[in-house]
Structure formats: C-alpha cells, structure tokens
Amino acid sequence: MHWTRGIAFDQNWGDMARLVLDCDGVDVVTHELILDVITIGRAPSNHIVIDDPTVSAEHASLTKLPSGYRLKDLGSTNGTQVNGLSIAEAELKDGAEIRFGHVTGVFRDAIASIDQAVDSQIDDKRDPAEQIRASETQPIFDPRA
C-alpha cells in the first residue's frame, strides 16, 4: 500500500518507475526499473537492450537516487536527448521524453503519477458552485479578435 496525501493506493497501481520505448512506431515496450543501476544499449549484456543501429552498444545508464532517476550518456555515437536537449547527464522527471539515437521513449515515475492522480481527485471534489464561478471568469471570446 502506498499512501500519499492521506489517500491509499494499492501496490497494483505500480510502485516502480518505467521506461516506455517506442521502437520504430511499430512496437511499444515498457521496462520496469527495478535495479539501482540500469544499463541501456544495443549489446545483449545491457539490462535494457535496444536493437537499433543508431543506439550504441553501451549507450546510457539510469541510476536510482533518493530524489528520482539520473540518466547518463556513456559516450554514445548518436547521443542521448531529454526533452529535445542533448545531455551528458540529467535528472529525469515524470513524462520526460528521451531519445537514444533515433529511438524515443518516455520516463514514467510511479510516485509522481500517483501524486498527479491524487491532485486530479482533489480537484474533482471541489464545491460545484466554486467550479461554476471559476469557469465564469474565463473569457468566452476576445472582442479584439
């Protein structure tokens, strides 16, 4: 059971961070990040193997830290990007878009995803009158347009 902001979530929600890889738009593969250090690359000795010629044999590593995960490029030929920026090292946030060579992926932090779901539930529990008042303050059209 995971508790966040007084709300309990079952273990089945997913306590582990995940790396979701999109291989050529054909195959989406989800990898649960269960180790403290995870290697990523084309060689079969890696924890996460990406069979793509633009991915180096030993492309990158993910390290679990108390604050989350850190991604490090291991001197790959085609580089590693996070949210469109080339990196040597970067701390990952939930939803970060990662590129290894030409292979794209998304980092999912389970705890951040749970917190986001809790925020959504809390927002849904607002007073309906408050929700109406909030929406009434939004302009429907811009008369200057």
CSV table of C-alpha atoms in Angstrom, one decimal:
chain,number,residue,atom,x,y,z
A,1,MET,CA,0.0,0.0,0.0
A,2,HIS,CA,1.3,3.5,-0.9
A,3,TRP,CA,0.0,6.5,1.0
A,4,THR,CA,0.1,10.0,-0.5
A,5,ARG,CA,-1.8,13.0,1.0
A,6,GLY,CA,-3.9,10.7,3.1
A,7,ILE,CA,-5.1,8.6,0.2
A,8,ALA,CA,-4.1,4.9,-0.1
A,9,PHE,CA,-3.2,3.3,-3.4
A,10,ASP,CA,-2.9,-0.5,-3.9
A,11,GLN,CA,0.5,-1.9,-4.9
A,12,ASN,CA,-1.0,-2.9,-8.2
A,13,TRP,CA,-1.1,0.8,-9.2
A,14,GLY,CA,2.6,0.4,-9.9
A,15,ASP,CA,5.3,1.4,-7.4
A,16,MET,CA,8.1,1.2,-9.9
A,17,ALA,CA,9.3,3.8,-12.4
A,18,ARG,CA,9.1,2.7,-16.0
A,19,LEU,CA,10.8,3.5,-19.3
A,20,VAL,CA,8.4,3.1,-22.2
A,21,LEU,CA,10.2,2.8,-25.5
A,22,ASP,CA,8.7,3.3,-29.0
A,23,CYS,CA,10.7,1.2,-31.4
A,24,ASP,CA,10.1,2.4,-35.0
A,25,GLY,CA,6.5,3.3,-34.2
A,26,VAL,CA,5.7,-0.4,-34.5
A,27,ASP,CA,6.5,-1.8,-31.1
A,28,VAL,CA,6.0,-0.1,-27.7
A,29,VAL,CA,7.9,-1.8,-24.9
A,30,THR,CA,7.6,-1.0,-21.2
A,31,HIS,CA,10.6,-1.7,-18.9
A,32,GLU,CA,10.0,-1.6,-15.1
A,33,LEU,CA,13.1,0.0,-13.5
A,34,ILE,CA,13.7,-2.5,-10.6
A,35,LEU,CA,17.5,-2.1,-10.2
A,36,ASP,CA,19.5,0.7,-8.7
A,37,VAL,CA,21.7,1.0,-11.9
A,38,ILE,CA,20.3,0.0,-15.3
A,39,THR,CA,22.4,0.0,-18.5
A,40,ILE,CA,20.8,0.7,-21.9
A,41,GLY,CA,22.3,-0.1,-25.3
A,42,ARG,CA,22.4,-2.4,-28.3
A,43,ALA,CA,24.7,-5.1,-26.7
A,44,PRO,CA,22.9,-8.1,-25.2
A,45,SER,CA,24.8,-7.6,-21.9
A,46,ASN,CA,22.6,-4.5,-21.1
A,47,HIS,CA,19.6,-4.6,-18.8
A,48,ILE,CA,17.5,-2.8,-21.5
A,49,VAL,CA,18.5,-3.9,-25.0
A,50,ILE,CA,17.5,-1.7,-27.9
A,51,ASP,CA,18.1,-3.4,-31.2
A,52,ASP,CA,18.6,-0.4,-33.4
A,53,PRO,CA,21.7,0.6,-35.4
A,54,THR,CA,21.5,4.2,-34.1
A,55,VAL,CA,21.9,3.0,-30.5
A,56,SER,CA,25.4,2.4,-29.2
A,57,ALA,CA,26.4,-1.0,-27.7
A,58,GLU,CA,26.7,0.7,-24.3
A,59,HIS,CA,24.6,3.8,-24.9
A,60,ALA,CA,23.4,5.1,-21.5
A,61,SER,CA,22.7,4.3,-17.8
A,62,LEU,CA,19.9,5.1,-15.4
A,63,THR,CA,20.8,5.4,-11.7
A,64,LYS,CA,18.2,5.4,-9.0
A,65,LEU,CA,18.7,8.2,-6.5
A,66,PRO,CA,16.7,9.2,-3.3
A,67,SER,CA,15.2,12.1,-5.4
A,68,GLY,CA,14.4,10.0,-8.5
A,69,TYR,CA,16.5,8.8,-11.5
A,70,ARG,CA,19.5,10.2,-13.3
A,71,LEU,CA,20.2,9.4,-16.9
A,72,LYS,CA,23.8,9.4,-18.1
A,73,ASP,CA,25.0,9.1,-21.7
A,74,LEU,CA,28.0,6.7,-21.8
A,75,GLY,CA,29.8,8.4,-24.7
A,76,SER,CA,27.4,7.1,-27.3
A,77,THR,CA,27.9,7.8,-31.0
A,78,ASN,CA,24.5,9.4,-31.7
A,79,GLY,CA,23.9,10.9,-28.3
A,80,THR,CA,21.1,11.0,-25.8
A,81,GLN,CA,18.4,13.7,-25.5
A,82,VAL,CA,15.9,14.6,-22.8
A,83,ASN,CA,13.0,16.8,-23.9
A,84,GLY,CA,14.8,17.6,-27.1
A,85,LEU,CA,18.1,18.7,-25.5
A,86,SER,CA,21.4,16.7,-25.8
A,87,ILE,CA,22.6,15.6,-22.4
A,88,ALA,CA,25.7,14.2,-20.8
A,89,GLU,CA,23.7,13.7,-17.6
A,90,ALA,CA,20.2,14.7,-16.5
A,91,GLU,CA,17.8,14.1,-13.7
A,92,LEU,CA,14.5,12.7,-15.1
A,93,LYS,CA,11.0,13.9,-14.2
A,94,ASP,CA,7.8,12.1,-14.9
A,95,GLY,CA,6.9,12.4,-18.5
A,96,ALA,CA,10.4,13.2,-19.7
A,97,GLU,CA,10.8,12.4,-23.4
A,98,ILE,CA,14.1,10.5,-24.0
A,99,ARG,CA,15.8,9.8,-27.3
A,100,PHE,CA,18.6,7.1,-27.6
A,101,GLY,CA,19.9,7.6,-31.2
A,102,HIS,CA,16.7,7.5,-33.2
A,103,VAL,CA,14.7,5.5,-30.6
A,104,THR,CA,12.3,7.5,-28.5
A,105,GLY,CA,10.9,6.8,-25.0
A,106,VAL,CA,9.1,8.3,-22.1
A,107,PHE,CA,10.1,8.1,-18.4
A,108,ARG,CA,7.3,7.4,-16.0
A,109,ASP,CA,7.8,7.9,-12.3
A,110,ALA,CA,5.2,5.8,-10.5
A,111,ILE,CA,5.1,8.1,-7.4
A,112,ALA,CA,4.7,11.2,-9.5
A,113,SER,CA,1.9,9.6,-11.5
A,114,ILE,CA,0.1,8.7,-8.2
A,115,ASP,CA,0.5,12.2,-6.9
A,116,GLN,CA,-0.9,13.5,-10.2
A,117,ALA,CA,-3.9,11.2,-9.9
A,118,VAL,CA,-4.4,12.4,-6.3
A,119,ASP,CA,-4.4,16.0,-7.4
A,120,SER,CA,-7.0,15.2,-10.0
A,121,GLN,CA,-9.2,13.5,-7.4
A,122,ILE,CA,-8.8,16.5,-5.1
A,123,ASP,CA,-9.8,18.9,-7.9
A,124,ASP,CA,-12.9,16.7,-8.7
A,125,LYS,CA,-14.0,17.1,-5.0
A,126,ARG,CA,-14.3,20.9,-5.2
A,127,ASP,CA,-17.6,22.6,-4.5
A,128,PRO,CA,-19.7,22.6,-7.7
A,129,ALA,CA,-20.6,26.2,-7.1
A,130,GLU,CA,-16.9,27.0,-6.9
A,131,GLN,CA,-16.3,25.2,-10.2
A,132,ILE,CA,-19.0,27.2,-11.9
A,133,ARG,CA,-17.7,30.5,-10.5
A,134,ALA,CA,-14.2,29.6,-11.7
A,135,SER,CA,-15.4,28.8,-15.2
A,136,GLU,CA,-17.5,32.0,-15.4
A,137,THR,CA,-14.3,34.1,-15.0
A,138,GLN,CA,-12.9,32.6,-18.2
A,139,PRO,CA,-13.5,34.8,-21.4
A,140,ILE,CA,-15.6,33.1,-24.0
A,141,PHE,CA,-14.2,35.1,-26.8
A,142,ASP,CA,-11.9,38.0,-27.3
A,143,PRO,CA,-13.8,41.1,-28.7
A,144,ARG,CA,-10.5,42.5,-30.1
A,145,ALA,CA,-10.1,39.5,-32.4
